[in-house]
PDB file of C-alpha atoms in Angstrom:
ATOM      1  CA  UNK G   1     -10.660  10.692 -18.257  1.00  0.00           C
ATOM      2  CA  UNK G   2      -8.293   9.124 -21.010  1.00  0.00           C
ATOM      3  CA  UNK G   3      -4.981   8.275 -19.649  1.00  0.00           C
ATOM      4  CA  UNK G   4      -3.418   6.870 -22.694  1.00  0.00           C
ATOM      5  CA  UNK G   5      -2.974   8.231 -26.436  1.00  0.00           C
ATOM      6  CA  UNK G   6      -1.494   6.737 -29.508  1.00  0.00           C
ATOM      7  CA  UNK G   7       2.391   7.952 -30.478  1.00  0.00           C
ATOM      8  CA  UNK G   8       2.643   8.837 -33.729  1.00  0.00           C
ATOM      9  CA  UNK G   9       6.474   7.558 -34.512  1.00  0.00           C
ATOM     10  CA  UNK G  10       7.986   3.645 -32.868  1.00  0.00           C
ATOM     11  CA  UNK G  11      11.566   4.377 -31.047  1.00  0.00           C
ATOM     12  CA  UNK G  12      14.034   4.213 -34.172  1.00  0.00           C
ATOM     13  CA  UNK G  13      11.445   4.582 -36.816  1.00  0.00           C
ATOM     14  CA  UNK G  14       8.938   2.204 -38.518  1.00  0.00           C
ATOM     15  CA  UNK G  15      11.300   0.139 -40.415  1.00  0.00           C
ATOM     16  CA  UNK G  16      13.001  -1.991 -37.406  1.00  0.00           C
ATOM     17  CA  UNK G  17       9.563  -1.371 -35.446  1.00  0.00           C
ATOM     18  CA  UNK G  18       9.003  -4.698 -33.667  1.00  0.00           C
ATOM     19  CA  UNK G  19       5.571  -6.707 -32.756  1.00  0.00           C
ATOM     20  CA  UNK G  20       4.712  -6.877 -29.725  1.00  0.00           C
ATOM     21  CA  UNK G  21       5.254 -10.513 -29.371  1.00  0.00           C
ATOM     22  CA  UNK G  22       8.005 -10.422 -31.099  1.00  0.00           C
ATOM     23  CA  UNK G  23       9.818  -7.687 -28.992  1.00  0.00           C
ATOM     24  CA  UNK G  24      12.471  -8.075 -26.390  1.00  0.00           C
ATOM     25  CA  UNK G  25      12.313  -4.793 -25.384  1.00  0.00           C
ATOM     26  CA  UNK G  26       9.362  -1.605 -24.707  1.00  0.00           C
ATOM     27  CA  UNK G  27       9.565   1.784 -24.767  1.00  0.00           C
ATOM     28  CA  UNK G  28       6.696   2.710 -22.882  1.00  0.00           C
ATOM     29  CA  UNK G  29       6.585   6.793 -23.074  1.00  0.00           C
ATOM     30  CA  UNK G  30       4.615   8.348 -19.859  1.00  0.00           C
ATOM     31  CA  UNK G  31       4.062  12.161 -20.880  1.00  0.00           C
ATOM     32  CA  UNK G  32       3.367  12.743 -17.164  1.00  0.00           C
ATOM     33  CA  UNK G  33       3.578  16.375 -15.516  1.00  0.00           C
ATOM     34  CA  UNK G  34       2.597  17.470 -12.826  1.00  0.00           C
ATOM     35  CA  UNK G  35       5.202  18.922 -10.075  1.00  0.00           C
ATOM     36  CA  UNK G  36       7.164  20.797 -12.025  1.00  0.00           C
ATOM     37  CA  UNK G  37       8.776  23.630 -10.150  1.00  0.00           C
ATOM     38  CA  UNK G  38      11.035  25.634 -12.672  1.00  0.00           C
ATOM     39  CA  UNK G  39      10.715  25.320 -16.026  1.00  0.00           C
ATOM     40  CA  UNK G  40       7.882  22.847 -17.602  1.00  0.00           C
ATOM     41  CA  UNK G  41       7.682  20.804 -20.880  1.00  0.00           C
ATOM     42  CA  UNK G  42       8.559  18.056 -19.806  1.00  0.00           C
ATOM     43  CA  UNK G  43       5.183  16.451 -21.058  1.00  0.00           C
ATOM     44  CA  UNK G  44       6.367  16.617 -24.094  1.00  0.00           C
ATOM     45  CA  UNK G  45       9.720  14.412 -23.710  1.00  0.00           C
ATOM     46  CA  UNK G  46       8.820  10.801 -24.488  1.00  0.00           C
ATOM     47  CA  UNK G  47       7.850  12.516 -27.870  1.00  0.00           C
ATOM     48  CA  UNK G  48      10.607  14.748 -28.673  1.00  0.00           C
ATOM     49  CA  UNK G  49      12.793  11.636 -27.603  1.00  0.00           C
ATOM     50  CA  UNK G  50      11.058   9.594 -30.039  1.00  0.00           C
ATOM     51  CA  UNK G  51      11.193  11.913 -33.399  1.00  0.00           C
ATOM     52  CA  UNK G  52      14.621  12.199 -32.640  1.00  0.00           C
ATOM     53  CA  UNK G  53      15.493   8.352 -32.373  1.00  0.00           C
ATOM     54  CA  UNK G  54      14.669   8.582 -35.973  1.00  0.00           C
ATOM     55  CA  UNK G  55      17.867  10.550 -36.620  1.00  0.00           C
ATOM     56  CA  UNK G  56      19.984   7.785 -34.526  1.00  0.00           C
ATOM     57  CA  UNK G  57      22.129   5.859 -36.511  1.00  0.00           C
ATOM     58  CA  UNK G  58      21.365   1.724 -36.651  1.00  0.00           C
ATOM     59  CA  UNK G  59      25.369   1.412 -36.890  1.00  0.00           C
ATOM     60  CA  UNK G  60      26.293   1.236 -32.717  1.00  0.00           C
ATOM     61  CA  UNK G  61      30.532   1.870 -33.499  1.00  0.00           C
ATOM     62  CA  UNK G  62      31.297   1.299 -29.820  1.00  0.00           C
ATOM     63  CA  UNK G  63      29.178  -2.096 -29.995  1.00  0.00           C
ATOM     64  CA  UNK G  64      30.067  -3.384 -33.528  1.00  0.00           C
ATOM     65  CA  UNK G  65      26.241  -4.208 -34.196  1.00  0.00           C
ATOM     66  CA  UNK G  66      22.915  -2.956 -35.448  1.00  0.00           C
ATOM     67  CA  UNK G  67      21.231  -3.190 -32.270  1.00  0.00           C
ATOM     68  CA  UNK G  68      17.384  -2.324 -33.508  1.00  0.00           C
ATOM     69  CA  UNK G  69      17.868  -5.238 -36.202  1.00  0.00           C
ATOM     70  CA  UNK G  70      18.836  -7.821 -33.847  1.00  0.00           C
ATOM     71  CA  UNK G  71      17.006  -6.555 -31.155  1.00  0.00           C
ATOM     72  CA  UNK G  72      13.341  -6.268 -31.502  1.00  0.00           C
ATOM     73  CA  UNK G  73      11.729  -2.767 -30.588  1.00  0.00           C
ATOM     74  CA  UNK G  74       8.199  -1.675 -29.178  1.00  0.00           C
ATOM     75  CA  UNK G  75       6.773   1.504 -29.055  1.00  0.00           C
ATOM     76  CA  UNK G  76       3.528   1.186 -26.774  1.00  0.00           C
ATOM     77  CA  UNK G  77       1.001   3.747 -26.365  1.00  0.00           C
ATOM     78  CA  UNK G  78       1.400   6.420 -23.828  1.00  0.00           C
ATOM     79  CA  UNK G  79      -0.161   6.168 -20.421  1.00  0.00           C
ATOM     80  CA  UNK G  80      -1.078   9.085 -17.822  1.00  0.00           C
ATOM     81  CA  UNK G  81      -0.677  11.811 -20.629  1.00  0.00           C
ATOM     82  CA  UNK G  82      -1.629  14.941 -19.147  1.00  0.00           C
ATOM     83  CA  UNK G  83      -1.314  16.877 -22.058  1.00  0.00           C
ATOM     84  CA  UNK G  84      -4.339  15.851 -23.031  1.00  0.00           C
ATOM     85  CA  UNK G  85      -6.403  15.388 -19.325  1.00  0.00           C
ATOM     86  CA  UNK G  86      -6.269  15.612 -15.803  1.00  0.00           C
ATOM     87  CA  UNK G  87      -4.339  13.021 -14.414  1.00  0.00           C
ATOM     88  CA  UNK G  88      -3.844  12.875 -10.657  1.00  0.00           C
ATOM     89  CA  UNK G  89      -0.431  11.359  -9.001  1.00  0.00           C
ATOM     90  CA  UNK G  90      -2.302   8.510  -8.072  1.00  0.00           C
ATOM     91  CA  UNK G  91      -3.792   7.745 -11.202  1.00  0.00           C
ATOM     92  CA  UNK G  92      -0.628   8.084 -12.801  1.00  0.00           C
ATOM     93  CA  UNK G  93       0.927   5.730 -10.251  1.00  0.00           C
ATOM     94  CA  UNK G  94      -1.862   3.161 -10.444  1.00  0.00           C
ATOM     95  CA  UNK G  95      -1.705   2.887 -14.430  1.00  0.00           C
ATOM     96  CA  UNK G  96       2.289   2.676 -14.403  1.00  0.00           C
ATOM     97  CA  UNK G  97       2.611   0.193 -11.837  1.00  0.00           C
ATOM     98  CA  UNK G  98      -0.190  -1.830 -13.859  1.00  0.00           C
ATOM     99  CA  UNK G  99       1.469  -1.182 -17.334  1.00  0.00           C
ATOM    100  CA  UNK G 100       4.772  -1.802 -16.259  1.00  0.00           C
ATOM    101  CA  UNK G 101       3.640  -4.840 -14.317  1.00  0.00           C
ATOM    102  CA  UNK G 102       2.123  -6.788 -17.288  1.00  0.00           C
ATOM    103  CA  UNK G 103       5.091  -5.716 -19.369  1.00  0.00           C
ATOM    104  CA  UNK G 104       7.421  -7.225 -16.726  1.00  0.00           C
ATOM    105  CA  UNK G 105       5.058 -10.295 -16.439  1.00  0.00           C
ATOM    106  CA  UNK G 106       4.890 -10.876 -20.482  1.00  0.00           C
ATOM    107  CA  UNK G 107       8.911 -11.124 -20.002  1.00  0.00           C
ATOM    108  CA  UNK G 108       9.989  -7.115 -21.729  1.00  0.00           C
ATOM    109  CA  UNK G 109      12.392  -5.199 -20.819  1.00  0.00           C
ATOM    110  CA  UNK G 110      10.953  -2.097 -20.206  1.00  0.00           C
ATOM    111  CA  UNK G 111      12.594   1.465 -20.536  1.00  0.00           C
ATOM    112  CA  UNK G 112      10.083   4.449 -19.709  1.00  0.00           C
ATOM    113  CA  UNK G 113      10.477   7.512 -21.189  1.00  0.00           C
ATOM    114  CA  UNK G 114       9.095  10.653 -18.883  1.00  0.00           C
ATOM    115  CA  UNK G 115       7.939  12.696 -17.801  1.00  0.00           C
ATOM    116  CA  UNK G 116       8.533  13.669 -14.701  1.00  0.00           C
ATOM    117  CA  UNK G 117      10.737  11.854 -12.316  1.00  0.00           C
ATOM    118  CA  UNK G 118       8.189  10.690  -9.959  1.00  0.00           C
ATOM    119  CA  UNK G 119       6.889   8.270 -12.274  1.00  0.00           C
ATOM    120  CA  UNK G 120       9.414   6.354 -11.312  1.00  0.00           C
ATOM    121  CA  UNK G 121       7.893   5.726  -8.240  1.00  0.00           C
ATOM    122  CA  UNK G 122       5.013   3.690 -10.209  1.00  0.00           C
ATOM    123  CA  UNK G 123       7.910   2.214 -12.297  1.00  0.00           C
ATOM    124  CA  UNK G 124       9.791   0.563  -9.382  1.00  0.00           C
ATOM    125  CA  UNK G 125       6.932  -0.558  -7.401  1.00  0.00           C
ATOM    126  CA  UNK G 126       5.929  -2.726 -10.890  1.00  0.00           C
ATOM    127  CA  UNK G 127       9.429  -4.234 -10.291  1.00  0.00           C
ATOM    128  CA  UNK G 128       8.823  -4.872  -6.368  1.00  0.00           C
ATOM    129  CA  UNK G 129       5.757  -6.862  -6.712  1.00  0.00           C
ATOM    130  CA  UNK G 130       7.420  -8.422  -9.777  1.00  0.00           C
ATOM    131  CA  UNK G 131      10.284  -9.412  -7.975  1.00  0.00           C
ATOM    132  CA  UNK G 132       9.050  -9.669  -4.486  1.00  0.00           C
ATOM    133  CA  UNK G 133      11.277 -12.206  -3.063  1.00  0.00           C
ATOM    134  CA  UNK G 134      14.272 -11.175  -4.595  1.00  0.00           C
ATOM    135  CA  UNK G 135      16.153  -7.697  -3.151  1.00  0.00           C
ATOM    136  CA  UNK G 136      17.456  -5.201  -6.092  1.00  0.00           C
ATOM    137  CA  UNK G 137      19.462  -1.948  -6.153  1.00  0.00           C
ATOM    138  CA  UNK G 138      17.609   1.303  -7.725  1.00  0.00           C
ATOM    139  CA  UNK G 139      21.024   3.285  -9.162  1.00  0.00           C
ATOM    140  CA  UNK G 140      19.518   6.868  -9.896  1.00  0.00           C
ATOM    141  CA  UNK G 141      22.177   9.278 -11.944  1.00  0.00           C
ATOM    142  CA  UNK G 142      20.569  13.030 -11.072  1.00  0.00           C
ATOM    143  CA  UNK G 143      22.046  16.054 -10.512  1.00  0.00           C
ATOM    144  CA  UNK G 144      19.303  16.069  -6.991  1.00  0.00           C
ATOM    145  CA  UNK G 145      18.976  13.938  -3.915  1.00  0.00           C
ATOM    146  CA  UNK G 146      15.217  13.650  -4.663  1.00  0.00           C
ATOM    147  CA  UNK G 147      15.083  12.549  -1.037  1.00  0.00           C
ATOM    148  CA  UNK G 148      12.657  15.426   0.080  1.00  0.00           C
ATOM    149  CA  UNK G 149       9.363  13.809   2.522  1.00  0.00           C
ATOM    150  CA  UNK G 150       7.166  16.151   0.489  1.00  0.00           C
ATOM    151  CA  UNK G 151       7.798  18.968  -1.300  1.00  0.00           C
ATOM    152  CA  UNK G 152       5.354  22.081  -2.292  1.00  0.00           C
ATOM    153  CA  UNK G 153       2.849  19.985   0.069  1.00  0.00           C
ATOM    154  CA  UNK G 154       3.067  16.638  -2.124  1.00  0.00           C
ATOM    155  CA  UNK G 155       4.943  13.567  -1.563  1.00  0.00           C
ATOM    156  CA  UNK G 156       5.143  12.714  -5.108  1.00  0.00           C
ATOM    157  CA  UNK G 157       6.300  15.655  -6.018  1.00  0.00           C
ATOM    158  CA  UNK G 158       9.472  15.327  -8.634  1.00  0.00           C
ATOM    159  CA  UNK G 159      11.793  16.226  -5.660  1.00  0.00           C
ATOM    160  CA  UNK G 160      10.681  13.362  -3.738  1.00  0.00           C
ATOM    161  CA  UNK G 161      11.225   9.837  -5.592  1.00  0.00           C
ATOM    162  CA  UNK G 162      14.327   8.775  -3.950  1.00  0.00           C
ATOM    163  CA  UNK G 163      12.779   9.069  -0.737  1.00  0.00           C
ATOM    164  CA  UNK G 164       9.758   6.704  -1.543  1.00  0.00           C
ATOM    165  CA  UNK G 165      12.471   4.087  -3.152  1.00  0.00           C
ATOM    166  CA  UNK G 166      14.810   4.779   0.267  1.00  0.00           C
ATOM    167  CA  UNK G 167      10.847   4.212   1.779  1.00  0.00           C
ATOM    168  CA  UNK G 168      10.601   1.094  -0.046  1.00  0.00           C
ATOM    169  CA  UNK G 169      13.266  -0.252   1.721  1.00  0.00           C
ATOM    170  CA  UNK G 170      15.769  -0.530  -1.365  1.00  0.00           C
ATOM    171  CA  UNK G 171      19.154   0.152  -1.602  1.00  0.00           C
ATOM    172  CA  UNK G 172      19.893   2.435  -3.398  1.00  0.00           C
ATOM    173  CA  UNK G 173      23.218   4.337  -5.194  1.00  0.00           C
ATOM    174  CA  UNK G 174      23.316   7.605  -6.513  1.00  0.00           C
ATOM    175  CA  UNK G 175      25.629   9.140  -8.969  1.00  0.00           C
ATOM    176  CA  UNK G 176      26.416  12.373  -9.948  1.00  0.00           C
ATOM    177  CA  UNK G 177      24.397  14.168  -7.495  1.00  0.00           C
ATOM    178  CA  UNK G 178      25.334  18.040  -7.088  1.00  0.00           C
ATOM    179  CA  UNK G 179      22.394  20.003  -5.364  1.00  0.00           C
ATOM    180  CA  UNK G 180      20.599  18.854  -2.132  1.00  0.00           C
ATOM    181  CA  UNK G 181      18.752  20.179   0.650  1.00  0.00           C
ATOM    182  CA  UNK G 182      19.603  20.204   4.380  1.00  0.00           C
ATOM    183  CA  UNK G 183      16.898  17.783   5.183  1.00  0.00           C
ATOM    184  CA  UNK G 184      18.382  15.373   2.199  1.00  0.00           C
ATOM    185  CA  UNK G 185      21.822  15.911   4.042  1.00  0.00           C
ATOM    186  CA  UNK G 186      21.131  14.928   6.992  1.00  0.00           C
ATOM    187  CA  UNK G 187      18.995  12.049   5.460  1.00  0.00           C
ATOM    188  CA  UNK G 188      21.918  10.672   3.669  1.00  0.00           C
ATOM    189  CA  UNK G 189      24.152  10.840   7.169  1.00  0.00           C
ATOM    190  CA  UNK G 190      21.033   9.138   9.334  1.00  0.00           C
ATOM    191  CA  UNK G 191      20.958   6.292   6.560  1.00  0.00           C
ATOM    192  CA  UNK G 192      24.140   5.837   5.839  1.00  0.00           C
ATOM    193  CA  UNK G 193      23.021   6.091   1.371  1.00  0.00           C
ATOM    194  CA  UNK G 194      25.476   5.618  -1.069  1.00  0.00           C
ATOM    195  CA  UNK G 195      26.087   8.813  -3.099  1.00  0.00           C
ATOM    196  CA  UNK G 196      28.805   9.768  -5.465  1.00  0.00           C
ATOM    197  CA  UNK G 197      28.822  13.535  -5.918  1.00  0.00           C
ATOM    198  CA  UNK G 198      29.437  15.226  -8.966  1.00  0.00           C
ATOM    199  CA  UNK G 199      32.534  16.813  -7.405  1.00  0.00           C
ATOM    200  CA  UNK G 200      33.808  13.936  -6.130  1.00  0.00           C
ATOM    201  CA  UNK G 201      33.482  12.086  -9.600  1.00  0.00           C
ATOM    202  CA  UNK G 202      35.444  15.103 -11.232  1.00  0.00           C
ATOM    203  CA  UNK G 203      38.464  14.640  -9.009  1.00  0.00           C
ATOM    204  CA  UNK G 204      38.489  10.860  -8.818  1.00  0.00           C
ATOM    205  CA  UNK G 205      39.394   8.901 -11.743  1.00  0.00           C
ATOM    206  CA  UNK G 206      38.364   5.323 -10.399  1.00  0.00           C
ATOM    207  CA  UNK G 207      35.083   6.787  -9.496  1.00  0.00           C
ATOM    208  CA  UNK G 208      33.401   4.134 -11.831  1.00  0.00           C
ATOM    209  CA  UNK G 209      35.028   1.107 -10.275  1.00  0.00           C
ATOM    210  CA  UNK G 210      33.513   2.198  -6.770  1.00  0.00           C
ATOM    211  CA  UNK G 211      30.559   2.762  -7.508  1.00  0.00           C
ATOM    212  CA  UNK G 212      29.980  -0.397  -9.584  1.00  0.00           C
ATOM    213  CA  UNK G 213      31.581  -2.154  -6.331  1.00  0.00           C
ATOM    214  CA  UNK G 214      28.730  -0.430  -4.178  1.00  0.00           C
ATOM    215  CA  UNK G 215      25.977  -2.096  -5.836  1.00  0.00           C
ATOM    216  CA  UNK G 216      25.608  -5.042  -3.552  1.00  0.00           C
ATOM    217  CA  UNK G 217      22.699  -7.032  -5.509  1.00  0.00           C
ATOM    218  CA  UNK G 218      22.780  -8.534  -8.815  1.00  0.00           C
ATOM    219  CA  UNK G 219      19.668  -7.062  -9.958  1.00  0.00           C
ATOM    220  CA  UNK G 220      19.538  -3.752 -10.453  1.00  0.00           C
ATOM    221  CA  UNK G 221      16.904  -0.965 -11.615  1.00  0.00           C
ATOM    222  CA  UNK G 222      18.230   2.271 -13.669  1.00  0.00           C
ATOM    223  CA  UNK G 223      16.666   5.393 -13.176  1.00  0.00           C
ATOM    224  CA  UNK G 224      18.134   8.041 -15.027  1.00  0.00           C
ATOM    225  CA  UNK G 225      16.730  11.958 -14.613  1.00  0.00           C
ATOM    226  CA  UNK G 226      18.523  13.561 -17.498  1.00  0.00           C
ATOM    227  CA  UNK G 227      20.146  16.623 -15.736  1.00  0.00           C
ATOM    228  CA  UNK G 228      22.518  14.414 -13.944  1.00  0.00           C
ATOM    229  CA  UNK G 229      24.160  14.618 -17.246  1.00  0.00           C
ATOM    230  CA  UNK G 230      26.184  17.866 -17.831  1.00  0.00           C
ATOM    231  CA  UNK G 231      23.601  20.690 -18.896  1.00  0.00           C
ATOM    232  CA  UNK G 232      26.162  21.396 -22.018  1.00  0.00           C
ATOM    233  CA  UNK G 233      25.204  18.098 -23.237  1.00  0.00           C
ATOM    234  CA  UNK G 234      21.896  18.265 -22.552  1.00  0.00           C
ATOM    235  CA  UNK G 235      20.281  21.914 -21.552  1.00  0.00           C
ATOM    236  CA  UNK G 236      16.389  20.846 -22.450  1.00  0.00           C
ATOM    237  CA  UNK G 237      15.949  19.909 -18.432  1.00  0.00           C
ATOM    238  CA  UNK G 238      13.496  20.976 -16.138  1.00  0.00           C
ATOM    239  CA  UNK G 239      15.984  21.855 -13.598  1.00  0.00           C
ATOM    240  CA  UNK G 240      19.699  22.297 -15.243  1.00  0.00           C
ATOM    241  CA  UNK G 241      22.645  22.189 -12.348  1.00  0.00           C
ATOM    242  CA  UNK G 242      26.068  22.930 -13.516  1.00  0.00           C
ATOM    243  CA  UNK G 243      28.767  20.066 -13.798  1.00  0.00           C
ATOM    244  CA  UNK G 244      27.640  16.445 -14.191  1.00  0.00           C
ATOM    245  CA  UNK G 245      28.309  13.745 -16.331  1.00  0.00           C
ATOM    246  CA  UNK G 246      30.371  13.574 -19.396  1.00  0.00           C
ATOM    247  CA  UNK G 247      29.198  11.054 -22.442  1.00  0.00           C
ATOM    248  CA  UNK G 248      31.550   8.713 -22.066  1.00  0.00           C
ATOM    249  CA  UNK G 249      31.877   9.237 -18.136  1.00  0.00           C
ATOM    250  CA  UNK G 250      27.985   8.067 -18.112  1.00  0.00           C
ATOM    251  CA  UNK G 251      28.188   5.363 -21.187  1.00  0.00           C
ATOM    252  CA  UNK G 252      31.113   3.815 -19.508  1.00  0.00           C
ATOM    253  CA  UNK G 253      29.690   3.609 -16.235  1.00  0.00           C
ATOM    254  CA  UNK G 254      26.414   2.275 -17.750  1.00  0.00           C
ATOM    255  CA  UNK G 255      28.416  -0.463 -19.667  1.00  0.00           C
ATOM    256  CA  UNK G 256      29.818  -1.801 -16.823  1.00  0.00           C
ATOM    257  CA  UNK G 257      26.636  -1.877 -14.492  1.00  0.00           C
ATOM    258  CA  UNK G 258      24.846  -3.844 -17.416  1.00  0.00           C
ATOM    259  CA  UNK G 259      28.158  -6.152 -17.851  1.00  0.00           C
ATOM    260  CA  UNK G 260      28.637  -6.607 -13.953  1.00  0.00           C
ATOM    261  CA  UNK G 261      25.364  -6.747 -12.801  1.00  0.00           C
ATOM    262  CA  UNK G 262      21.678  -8.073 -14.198  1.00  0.00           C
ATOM    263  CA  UNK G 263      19.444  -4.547 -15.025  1.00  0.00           C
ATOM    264  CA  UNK G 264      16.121  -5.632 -14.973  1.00  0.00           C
ATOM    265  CA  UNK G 265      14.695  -1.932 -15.933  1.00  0.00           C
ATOM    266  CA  UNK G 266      15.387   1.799 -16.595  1.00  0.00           C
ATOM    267  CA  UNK G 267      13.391   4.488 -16.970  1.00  0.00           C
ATOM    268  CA  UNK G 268      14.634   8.222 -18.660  1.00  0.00           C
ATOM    269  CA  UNK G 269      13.275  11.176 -17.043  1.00  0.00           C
ATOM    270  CA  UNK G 270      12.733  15.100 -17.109  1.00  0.00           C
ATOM    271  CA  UNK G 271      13.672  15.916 -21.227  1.00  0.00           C
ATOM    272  CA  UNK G 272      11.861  19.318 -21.433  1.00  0.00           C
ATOM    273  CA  UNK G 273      12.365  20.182 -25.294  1.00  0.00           C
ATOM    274  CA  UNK G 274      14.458  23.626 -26.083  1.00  0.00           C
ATOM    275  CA  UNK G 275      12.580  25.756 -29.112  1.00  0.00           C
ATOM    276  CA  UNK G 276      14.972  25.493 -32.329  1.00  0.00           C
ATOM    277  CA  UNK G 277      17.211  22.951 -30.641  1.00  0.00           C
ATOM    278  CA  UNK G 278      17.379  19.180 -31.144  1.00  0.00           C
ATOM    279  CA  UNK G 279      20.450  18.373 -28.604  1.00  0.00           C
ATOM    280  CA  UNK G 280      19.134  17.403 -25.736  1.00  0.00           C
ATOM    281  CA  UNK G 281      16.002  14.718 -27.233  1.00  0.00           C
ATOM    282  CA  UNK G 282      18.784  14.131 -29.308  1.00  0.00           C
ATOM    283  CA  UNK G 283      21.398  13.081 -26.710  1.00  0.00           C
ATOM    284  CA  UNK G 284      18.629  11.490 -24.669  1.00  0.00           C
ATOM    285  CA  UNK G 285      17.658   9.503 -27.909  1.00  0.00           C
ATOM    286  CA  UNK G 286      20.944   7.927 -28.223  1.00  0.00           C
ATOM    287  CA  UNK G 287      21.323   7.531 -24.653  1.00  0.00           C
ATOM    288  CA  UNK G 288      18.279   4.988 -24.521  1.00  0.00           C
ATOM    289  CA  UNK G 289      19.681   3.019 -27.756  1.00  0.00           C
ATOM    290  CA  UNK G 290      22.689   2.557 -25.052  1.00  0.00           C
ATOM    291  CA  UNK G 291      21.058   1.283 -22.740  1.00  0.00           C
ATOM    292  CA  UNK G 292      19.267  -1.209 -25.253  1.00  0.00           C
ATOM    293  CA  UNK G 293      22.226  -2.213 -26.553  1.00  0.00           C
ATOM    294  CA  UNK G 294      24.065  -2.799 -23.870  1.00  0.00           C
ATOM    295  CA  UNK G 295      21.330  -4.892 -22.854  1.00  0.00           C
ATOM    296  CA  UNK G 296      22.072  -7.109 -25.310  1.00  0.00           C
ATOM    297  CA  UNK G 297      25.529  -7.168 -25.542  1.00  0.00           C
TER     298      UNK G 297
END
């Protein structure tokens, strides 16, 4: 069984394409899925999210800077592709937590592209046993808890990577979050977990400023499942939930976690590509030349 493939276009085209030795930063695209309980295609994000970074200007107005000339970009190869094989949850775990771990070790900063969301279980245990002295916050923006124990008799199902992280023994802060289960409920009372709901956001205007204040490390690992952001922005989600973020409510927030605190990763999960629309790869597309450039501000 093959569990990688090559991508046919680099993140931002071939023209600010970066060597690998030369490059600060990897987009490493996992076209993982295998939980997917409504509608599928997410397989086929990291790609759709690359063609479109194509379209994505250089020119960063809110930034004042070219961030893919002064920044070198890597495309690497895709790992645990299942549109092309069998891949099993723990062979997908196994080869992310080893990819991500030698990117981590050869000093990148790494920003996977799903896939589904519990890649990102893989993803943050690469930054545990990279960091494993040193305690850091996993912020998740979602529209779910993803705190399930199992779901559809699988505990790496999509439903369930907060609860490994929360498992981990991480903290953890979640933002935007607008449809949970009774069992995530009372999960979030039992543990006490930091979560700003979508509602709440909506109706408080210094919801930024508290959550920023509620990260309580200075590292910090992103992960960001796409339909946290409102499903008018982006509709090409697995799972769409009405209300969540606005643009600038989530690139202002991000700004300030990257300003206030050290991210040492992100990941960007669950694009499932619309037929005949480009506004959700789109939107994801410059969403991940955000967080690159306000890596480097």
């Amino acid at each position: 069984m093959s569990q990688t493939s090559t991508l046919a276009l680099p993140f931002m085209g071939p023209d600010v394409a970066a060597d690998y030795q030369e490059a600060k930063v990897v987009i490493l695209p996992i076209p993982y899925e295998a939980t997917t309980t409504y509608r599928r295609g997410c397989e086929h994000g990291p790609d759709a999210i690359l063609e479109a970074s194509q379209q994505v200007e250089y020119y960063d107005e809110e930034l004042d800077k070219e961030t893919c000339c002064e920044v070198g970009i890597y495309t690497h190869e895709a790992i645990a592709d299942t549109r092309s094989a069998q891949v099993t949850a723990e062979q997908m775990l196994q080869v992310t937590q080893e990819t991500v771990h030698k990117l981590i070790c050869d000093d990148k900063f790494v920003i996977a592209l799903g896939g589904e969301h519990s890649i990102t279980t893989g993803v943050v245990a690469a930054y545990r046993q990279a960091h494993p002295n040193e305690a850091f916050t996993v912020v998740q923006i979602d529209a779910h808890g993803d705190l399930r124990h199992e779901y559809e008799g699988s505990i790496h199902n999509h439903a369930c990577i907060m609860r490994r992280v929360v498992d981990m023994g991480l903290p953890t802060v979640q933002i935007g979050i607008r449809a949970i289960c009774k069992e995530e409920a009372d999960l979030i009372k039992e543990k006490n977990l930091t979560v700003f709901r979508a509602r709440e956001i909506a109706a408080n205007t210094n919801w930024i400023e508290k959550a920023v204040a509620s990260i309580h490390t200075q590292k910090v690992f992103l992960t960001i499942d796409l339909d946290g952001i409102d499903p008018t922005l982006i509709p090409g989600v697995g799972t769409p939930e009405p209300g969540g973020l606005s643009w600038y409510a989530i690139t202002t927030f991000l700004h300030q976690v990257f300003t206030k605190h050290q991210v040492i990763g992100c990941d960007v999960m669950e694009l499932a590509p619309i037929v005949d629309s480009v506004v959700s790869e789109f939107t994801a597309a410059k969403l991940v030349y955000k967080l690159i450039g306000y890596q480097h501000i």
